[in-house]
XYZ file of C-alpha atoms in Angstrom:
226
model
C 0.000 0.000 0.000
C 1.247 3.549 -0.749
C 1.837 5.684 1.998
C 0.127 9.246 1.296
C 2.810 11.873 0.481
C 0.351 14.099 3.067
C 0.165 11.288 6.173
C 1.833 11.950 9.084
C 3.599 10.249 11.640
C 1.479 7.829 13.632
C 2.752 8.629 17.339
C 2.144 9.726 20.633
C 3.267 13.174 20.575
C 2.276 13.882 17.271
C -1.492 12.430 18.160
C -1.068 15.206 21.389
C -0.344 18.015 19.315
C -3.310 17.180 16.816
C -5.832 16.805 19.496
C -4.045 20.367 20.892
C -4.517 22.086 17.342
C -8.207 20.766 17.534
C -8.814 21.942 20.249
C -7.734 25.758 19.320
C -9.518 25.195 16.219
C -12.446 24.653 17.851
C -12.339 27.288 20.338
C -11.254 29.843 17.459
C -14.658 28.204 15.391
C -16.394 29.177 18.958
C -15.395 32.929 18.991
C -15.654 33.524 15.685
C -19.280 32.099 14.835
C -20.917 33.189 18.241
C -20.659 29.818 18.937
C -21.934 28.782 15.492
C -24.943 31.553 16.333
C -23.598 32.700 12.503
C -24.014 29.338 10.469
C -26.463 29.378 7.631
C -27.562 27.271 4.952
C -29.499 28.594 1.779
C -29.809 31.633 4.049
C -31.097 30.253 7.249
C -29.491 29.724 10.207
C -29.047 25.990 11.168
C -26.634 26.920 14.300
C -24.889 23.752 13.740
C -21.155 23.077 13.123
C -20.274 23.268 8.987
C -17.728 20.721 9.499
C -19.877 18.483 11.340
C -22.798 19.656 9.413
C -20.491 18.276 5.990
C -20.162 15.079 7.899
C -23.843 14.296 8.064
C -24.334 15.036 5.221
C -22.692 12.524 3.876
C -24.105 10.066 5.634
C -27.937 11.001 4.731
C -26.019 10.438 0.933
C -24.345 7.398 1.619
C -27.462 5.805 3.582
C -30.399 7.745 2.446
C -32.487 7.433 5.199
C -36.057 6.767 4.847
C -36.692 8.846 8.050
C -34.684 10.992 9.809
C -35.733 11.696 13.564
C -33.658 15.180 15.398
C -34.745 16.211 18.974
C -34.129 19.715 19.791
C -35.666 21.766 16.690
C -34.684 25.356 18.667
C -35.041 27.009 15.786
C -35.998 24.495 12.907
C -32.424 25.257 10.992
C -31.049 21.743 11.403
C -34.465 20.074 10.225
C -34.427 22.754 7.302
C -31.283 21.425 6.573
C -31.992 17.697 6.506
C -35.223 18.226 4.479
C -33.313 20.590 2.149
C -30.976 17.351 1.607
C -34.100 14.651 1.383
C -35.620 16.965 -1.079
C -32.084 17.211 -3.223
C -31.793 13.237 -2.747
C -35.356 12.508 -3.463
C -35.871 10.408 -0.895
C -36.861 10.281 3.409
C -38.422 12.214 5.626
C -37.823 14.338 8.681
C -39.598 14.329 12.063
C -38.670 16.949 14.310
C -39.322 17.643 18.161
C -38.962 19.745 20.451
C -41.011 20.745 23.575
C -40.662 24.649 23.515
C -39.138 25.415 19.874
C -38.448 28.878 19.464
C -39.527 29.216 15.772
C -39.755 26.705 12.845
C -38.660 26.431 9.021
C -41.473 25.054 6.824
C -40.227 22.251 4.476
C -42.679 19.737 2.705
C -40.777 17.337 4.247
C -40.230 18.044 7.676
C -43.192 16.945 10.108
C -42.706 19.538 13.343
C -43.954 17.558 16.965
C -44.255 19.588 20.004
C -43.865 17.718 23.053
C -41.111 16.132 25.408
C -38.362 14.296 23.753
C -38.779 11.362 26.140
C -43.097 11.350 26.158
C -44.478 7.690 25.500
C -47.496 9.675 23.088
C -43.977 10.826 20.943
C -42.379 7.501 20.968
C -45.378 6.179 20.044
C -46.213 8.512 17.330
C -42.871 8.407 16.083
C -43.407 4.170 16.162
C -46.648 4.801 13.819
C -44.805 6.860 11.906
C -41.987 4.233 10.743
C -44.493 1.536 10.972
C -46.880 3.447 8.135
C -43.939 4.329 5.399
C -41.924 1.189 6.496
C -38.648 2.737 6.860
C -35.745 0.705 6.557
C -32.888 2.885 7.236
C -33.638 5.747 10.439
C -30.864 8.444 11.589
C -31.851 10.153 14.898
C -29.966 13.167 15.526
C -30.302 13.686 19.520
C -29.328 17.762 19.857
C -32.150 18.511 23.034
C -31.560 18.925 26.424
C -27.858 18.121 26.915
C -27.887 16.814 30.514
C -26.974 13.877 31.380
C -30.301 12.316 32.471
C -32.273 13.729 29.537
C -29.365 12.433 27.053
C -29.532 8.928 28.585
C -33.523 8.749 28.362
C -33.196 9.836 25.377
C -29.917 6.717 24.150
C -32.513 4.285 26.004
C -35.437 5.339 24.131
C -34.300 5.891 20.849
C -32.139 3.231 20.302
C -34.765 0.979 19.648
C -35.837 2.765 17.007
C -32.844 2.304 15.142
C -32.180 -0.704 12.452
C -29.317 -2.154 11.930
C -26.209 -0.733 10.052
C -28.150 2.435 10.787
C -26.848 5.731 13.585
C -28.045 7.550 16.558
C -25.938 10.841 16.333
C -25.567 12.619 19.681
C -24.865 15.979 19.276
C -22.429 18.200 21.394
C -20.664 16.219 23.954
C -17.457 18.779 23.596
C -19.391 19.703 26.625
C -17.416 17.324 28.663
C -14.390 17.776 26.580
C -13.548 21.825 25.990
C -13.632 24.194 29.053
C -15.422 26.675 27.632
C -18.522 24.949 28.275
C -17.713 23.544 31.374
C -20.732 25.756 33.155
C -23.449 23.124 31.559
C -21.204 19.495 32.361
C -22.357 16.383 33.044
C -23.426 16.687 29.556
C -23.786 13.860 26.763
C -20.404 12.791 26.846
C -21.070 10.597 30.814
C -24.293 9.615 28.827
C -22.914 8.160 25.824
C -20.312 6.215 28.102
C -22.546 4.400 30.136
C -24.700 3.476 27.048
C -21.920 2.073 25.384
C -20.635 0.104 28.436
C -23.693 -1.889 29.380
C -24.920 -2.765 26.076
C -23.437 -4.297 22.883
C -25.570 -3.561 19.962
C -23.961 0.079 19.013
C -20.707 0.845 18.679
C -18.741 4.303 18.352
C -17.840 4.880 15.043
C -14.219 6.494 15.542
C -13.996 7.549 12.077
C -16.649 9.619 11.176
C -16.459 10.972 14.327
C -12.805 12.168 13.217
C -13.449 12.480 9.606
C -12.321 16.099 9.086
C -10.338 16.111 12.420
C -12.604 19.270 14.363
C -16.253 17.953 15.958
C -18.595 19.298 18.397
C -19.891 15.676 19.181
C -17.026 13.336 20.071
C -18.486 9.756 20.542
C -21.674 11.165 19.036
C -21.417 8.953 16.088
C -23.050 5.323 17.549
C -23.480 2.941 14.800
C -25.997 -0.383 15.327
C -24.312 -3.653 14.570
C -26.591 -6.189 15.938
């Protein structure tokens, strides 16, 4: 195999200074978007990170999810944004909820549900819902209330939902990884842990995760394997 002319060396201190120059990325992406208050896609603002935006993208391409389920529509941006790419790939769905959004995008395919995250009437209704279009392939973006209770209803709940070969994407556990939001720890990242550690259908899936280096959601990329 041919080693890329642009790899580097594979080594502790070089895998230090990476996860260093990450982290000032990061906290330079922070400052300089309001933390990513200045994001926008086709004009609207999504408030989501592009690189990690860029990432999902490419796996609502490479999967083409029949449905794609987000808690936490705050402002309807994100859900925009996945119907925006449904509508370009001619195929799936989004379901949205939130209890308390602040505003909402209309898209002819994005479904808006206002109610708790974690309510049995959602789960249920979100059950019907893959049950009448029989959906193969799900994503479920969790980006709601980031504490660590609500994030590990939420893993417990959702993860049933998902088939497999298919991701639960939890958003934002550089939380528990960058001091500059320390003020709203435990956040996903404890959450995601203990999910992974007493169960053994998902697993994290490092690459993606690491794809283009920066993230907001380390370990927020669980894939299903059995």
């Amino acid at each position: 195999m041919t080693r890329s002319p642009f790899a580097r060396p594979n080594n502790r201190l070089t895998r230090a200074l990476d996860r260093w120059a990450a982290r000032r990325v990061l906290r330079a992406m922070v400052a300089k978007t309001e933390n990513m208050f200045t994001v926008r896609w086709l004009g609207k603002q999504i408030w989501q990170c592009p690189v990690d935006a860029w990432v999902m993208q490419e796996v609502i391409s490479e999967q083409q999810p029949d449905l794609i389920i987000e808690t936490g529509t705050f402002m309807g941006g994100s859900a925009y944004y996945f119907g925006c790419l449904c509508e370009l790939l001619n195929h799936g769905e989004v379901i949205s909820v939130d209890i308390a959004a602040r505003e909402t995008i209309p898209h002819p395919r994005v479904t808006y549900i206002a109610d708790s995250s974690v309510s049995e009437a959602v789960i249920t209704q979100l059950k019907d819902r893959i049950e009448q279009i029989q959906a193969r392939r799900i994503l479920v973006v969790l980006d709601s209330d980031h504490s660590e209770a609500h994030v590990s209803r939420e893993l417990d709940l959702y993860s049933k939902l998902i088939p497999v070969g298919c991701y639960m994407m939890v958003q934002d556990a550089c939380i528990d990884e960058y001091d500059v939001f320390a003020v709203d720890r435990p956040g996903p990242g404890p959450a995601i842990r203990k999910f992974l550690a007493n169960q053994s259908q998902f697993v994290r899936d490092r690459e993606l995760e690491n794809r283009y280096v920066v993230t907001f959601h380390p370990m927020g990329w669980l894939r299903r394997v059995a």
